[in-house]
Amino acid sequence: AQAGLSLAFSPQDRAPVHSELLNTLRIYLECNGSVNLVASKLFVHRNTINYRIHQIKEQLGIDLDIPENRLKYLFAFYLCDCDSINFE
């Protein structure tokens, strides 16, 4: 599932910036779209979060203001977490 999220970003964003955007997206989704809460959790200015979210929306081509879209991506992150769990 994370491969699907990774593929949604362009190749030039596969470095630290890519990781930063994925982390921002995950926290944004977990905070139910609260820019102020995300900014406080990541210790950055809210304008930085707004800029990152804008980049994410452009690269993914989705509207994160729609709750169903946020849920789909949050669920994808949770599925990625399950991939890393050893159930044996």
Rosetta silent file (secondary structure, phi, psi, omega in degrees, C-alpha in Angstrom):
SEQUENCE: AQAGLSLAFSPQDRAPVHSELLNTLRIYLECNGSVNLVASKLFVHRNTINYRIHQIKEQLGIDLDIPENRLKYLFAFYLCDCDSINFE
SCORE:     score description
SCORE:     0.000 S_00000001
   1 L     0.000  -40.257  178.713    0.000    0.000    0.000 S_00000001
   2 H   -66.504  -29.385  176.167    2.807    2.431    0.751 S_00000001
   3 H   -59.896  -38.843  177.161    4.226    1.618   -2.659 S_00000001
   4 H   -63.311  -41.814  176.897    0.977    2.985   -4.067 S_00000001
   5 H   -66.059  -40.957 -179.095    1.391    6.158   -2.068 S_00000001
   6 H   -65.011  -38.867 -178.822    5.032    6.394   -3.110 S_00000001
   7 H   -67.979  -21.853 -178.995    4.216    5.961   -6.772 S_00000001
   8 H   -71.408  -20.155  179.205    1.785    8.859   -6.594 S_00000001
   9 L   -94.055  146.518 -178.283    4.674   11.248   -6.031 S_00000001
  10 L   -68.286  156.947 -175.470    6.976   12.223   -8.870 S_00000001
  11 H   -56.768  -34.103 -178.318   10.509   10.716   -8.996 S_00000001
  12 H   -68.877  -11.021 -179.479   12.248   13.932   -7.932 S_00000001
  13 H  -101.150   16.684 -177.386   10.320   13.747   -4.644 S_00000001
  14 L   -82.801   -5.819 -177.391   11.620   10.315   -3.604 S_00000001
  15 L   -86.905 -154.048 -179.736   14.348   11.813   -1.410 S_00000001
  16 H   -56.853  -32.927  179.662   13.947   13.474    2.014 S_00000001
  17 H   -63.273  -41.379  178.636   11.327   15.835    0.616 S_00000001
  18 H   -59.813  -47.506  179.247    9.190   12.846   -0.387 S_00000001
  19 H   -61.662  -40.292  178.894    9.475   11.369    3.085 S_00000001
  20 H   -63.283  -41.253  179.331    8.651   14.749    4.610 S_00000001
  21 H   -67.484  -41.282  177.939    5.508   15.046    2.488 S_00000001
  22 H   -63.057  -42.373  178.494    4.363   11.529    3.384 S_00000001
  23 H   -63.719  -43.066  178.161    4.904   12.231    7.076 S_00000001
  24 H   -62.051  -44.434  179.638    3.030   15.529    6.799 S_00000001
  25 H   -60.975  -45.571 -178.539    0.160   13.840    4.977 S_00000001
  26 H   -60.530  -47.985 -179.159   -0.117   11.103    7.570 S_00000001
  27 H   -65.897  -39.487  176.549   -0.179   13.525   10.495 S_00000001
  28 H   -57.483  -44.282  179.349   -2.587   15.806    8.619 S_00000001
  29 H   -67.808  -41.728  179.428   -4.946   12.864    8.150 S_00000001
  30 H   -66.374  -26.760  178.904   -4.579   11.730   11.764 S_00000001
  31 L   -93.757   13.474  177.544   -5.370   15.299   12.893 S_00000001
  32 L    54.726   36.995  174.584   -8.496   15.320   10.705 S_00000001
  33 L    80.810   13.537  179.002   -7.154   18.137    8.555 S_00000001
  34 L   -82.576  104.270 -178.270   -6.308   20.561   11.368 S_00000001
  35 H   -61.808  -41.572 -179.651   -3.404   22.622   10.015 S_00000001
  36 H   -62.340  -41.828  179.870   -2.742   24.227   13.405 S_00000001
  37 H   -67.563  -41.604  177.774   -2.515   20.864   15.163 S_00000001
  38 H   -61.839  -46.031 -179.875   -0.219   19.440   12.473 S_00000001
  39 H   -58.434  -41.382 -179.654    2.035   22.502   12.674 S_00000001
  40 H   -69.230  -37.240  179.129    2.292   22.123   16.429 S_00000001
  41 H   -70.023  -33.779 -178.219    3.091   18.394   16.186 S_00000001
  42 H   -94.830   -2.029  179.238    5.757   18.951   13.524 S_00000001
  43 L    58.311   44.061  176.265    7.148   22.118   15.150 S_00000001
  44 L  -132.310  167.206  179.008    6.764   24.194   11.980 S_00000001
  45 L   -72.166  147.662 -179.178    4.739   27.262   11.000 S_00000001
  46 H   -60.096  -29.272  176.671    1.193   26.652    9.790 S_00000001
  47 H   -64.426  -33.043  176.762    2.089   28.259    6.436 S_00000001
  48 H   -63.939  -42.863  178.599    4.651   25.490    5.954 S_00000001
  49 H   -64.912  -44.502  177.914    1.917   22.910    6.477 S_00000001
  50 H   -58.540  -41.549  178.546   -0.394   24.730    4.074 S_00000001
  51 H   -63.688  -46.307 -179.765    2.379   24.744    1.458 S_00000001
  52 H   -62.760  -43.833  179.801    3.100   21.036    1.937 S_00000001
  53 H   -62.940  -38.956  176.619   -0.592   20.118    1.763 S_00000001
  54 H   -60.768  -44.632  177.638   -0.894   22.150   -1.428 S_00000001
  55 H   -60.368  -44.105 -179.297    2.060   20.205   -2.900 S_00000001
  56 H   -62.624  -46.621 -179.857    0.502   16.905   -1.847 S_00000001
  57 H   -60.447  -41.103  179.078   -2.879   17.786   -3.341 S_00000001
  58 H   -65.580  -45.091 -176.202   -1.256   18.758   -6.629 S_00000001
  59 H   -71.171  -36.459  179.774    0.902   15.638   -6.841 S_00000001
  60 H   -85.552  -21.407 -178.924   -1.860   13.224   -5.839 S_00000001
  61 L    67.714   36.837 -179.094   -4.558   15.061   -7.773 S_00000001
  62 L  -127.630  163.296  176.076   -7.084   14.703   -4.962 S_00000001
  63 L  -104.101  106.260 -179.102   -9.241   16.946   -2.827 S_00000001
  64 L   -78.052   -1.162  175.292   -8.316   16.345    0.809 S_00000001
  65 L   -79.318  -13.289  178.161  -11.252   18.472    1.905 S_00000001
  66 L   -88.686  119.528 -175.600  -13.529   15.506    1.108 S_00000001
  67 H   -55.123  -37.661 -179.626  -13.700   13.236    4.174 S_00000001
  68 H   -62.813  -37.201  177.753  -13.899   10.045    2.080 S_00000001
  69 H   -66.375  -43.323  178.109  -10.615   10.927    0.364 S_00000001
  70 H   -61.274  -41.312 -179.267   -8.908   11.545    3.698 S_00000001
  71 H   -62.963  -42.207  179.747  -10.229    8.224    4.995 S_00000001
  72 H   -59.420  -45.911 -178.241   -8.895    6.315    1.963 S_00000001
  73 H   -72.058  -36.592  176.942   -5.388    7.678    2.422 S_00000001
  74 H   -64.661  -41.350  177.842   -5.412    7.219    6.194 S_00000001
  75 H   -62.316  -39.135  177.589   -6.533    3.631    5.699 S_00000001
  76 H   -60.986  -40.948  176.931   -3.666    3.137    3.215 S_00000001
  77 H   -62.872  -41.568 -179.864   -1.190    4.310    5.870 S_00000001
  78 H   -65.672  -36.448  176.280   -2.691    1.863    8.372 S_00000001
  79 H   -64.442  -38.702  176.645   -2.384   -0.954    5.825 S_00000001
  80 H   -61.006  -38.419  177.977    1.279   -0.046    5.377 S_00000001
  81 H   -61.756  -39.472 -179.673    1.686   -0.378    9.144 S_00000001
  82 H   -66.543  -31.620  177.959    0.217   -3.887    8.972 S_00000001
  83 H   -61.712  -29.042 -176.339    2.766   -4.840    6.308 S_00000001
  84 L   -90.087   -1.787 -179.473    5.558   -4.220    8.799 S_00000001
  85 L   -90.525  132.551  175.736    4.007   -6.391   11.533 S_00000001
  86 L   -93.837  111.425 -175.443    5.251   -9.952   11.841 S_00000001
  87 L   -89.134    6.868 -178.688    2.215  -12.071   12.732 S_00000001
  88 L   -84.938    0.000    0.000    4.214  -15.284   13.281 S_00000001
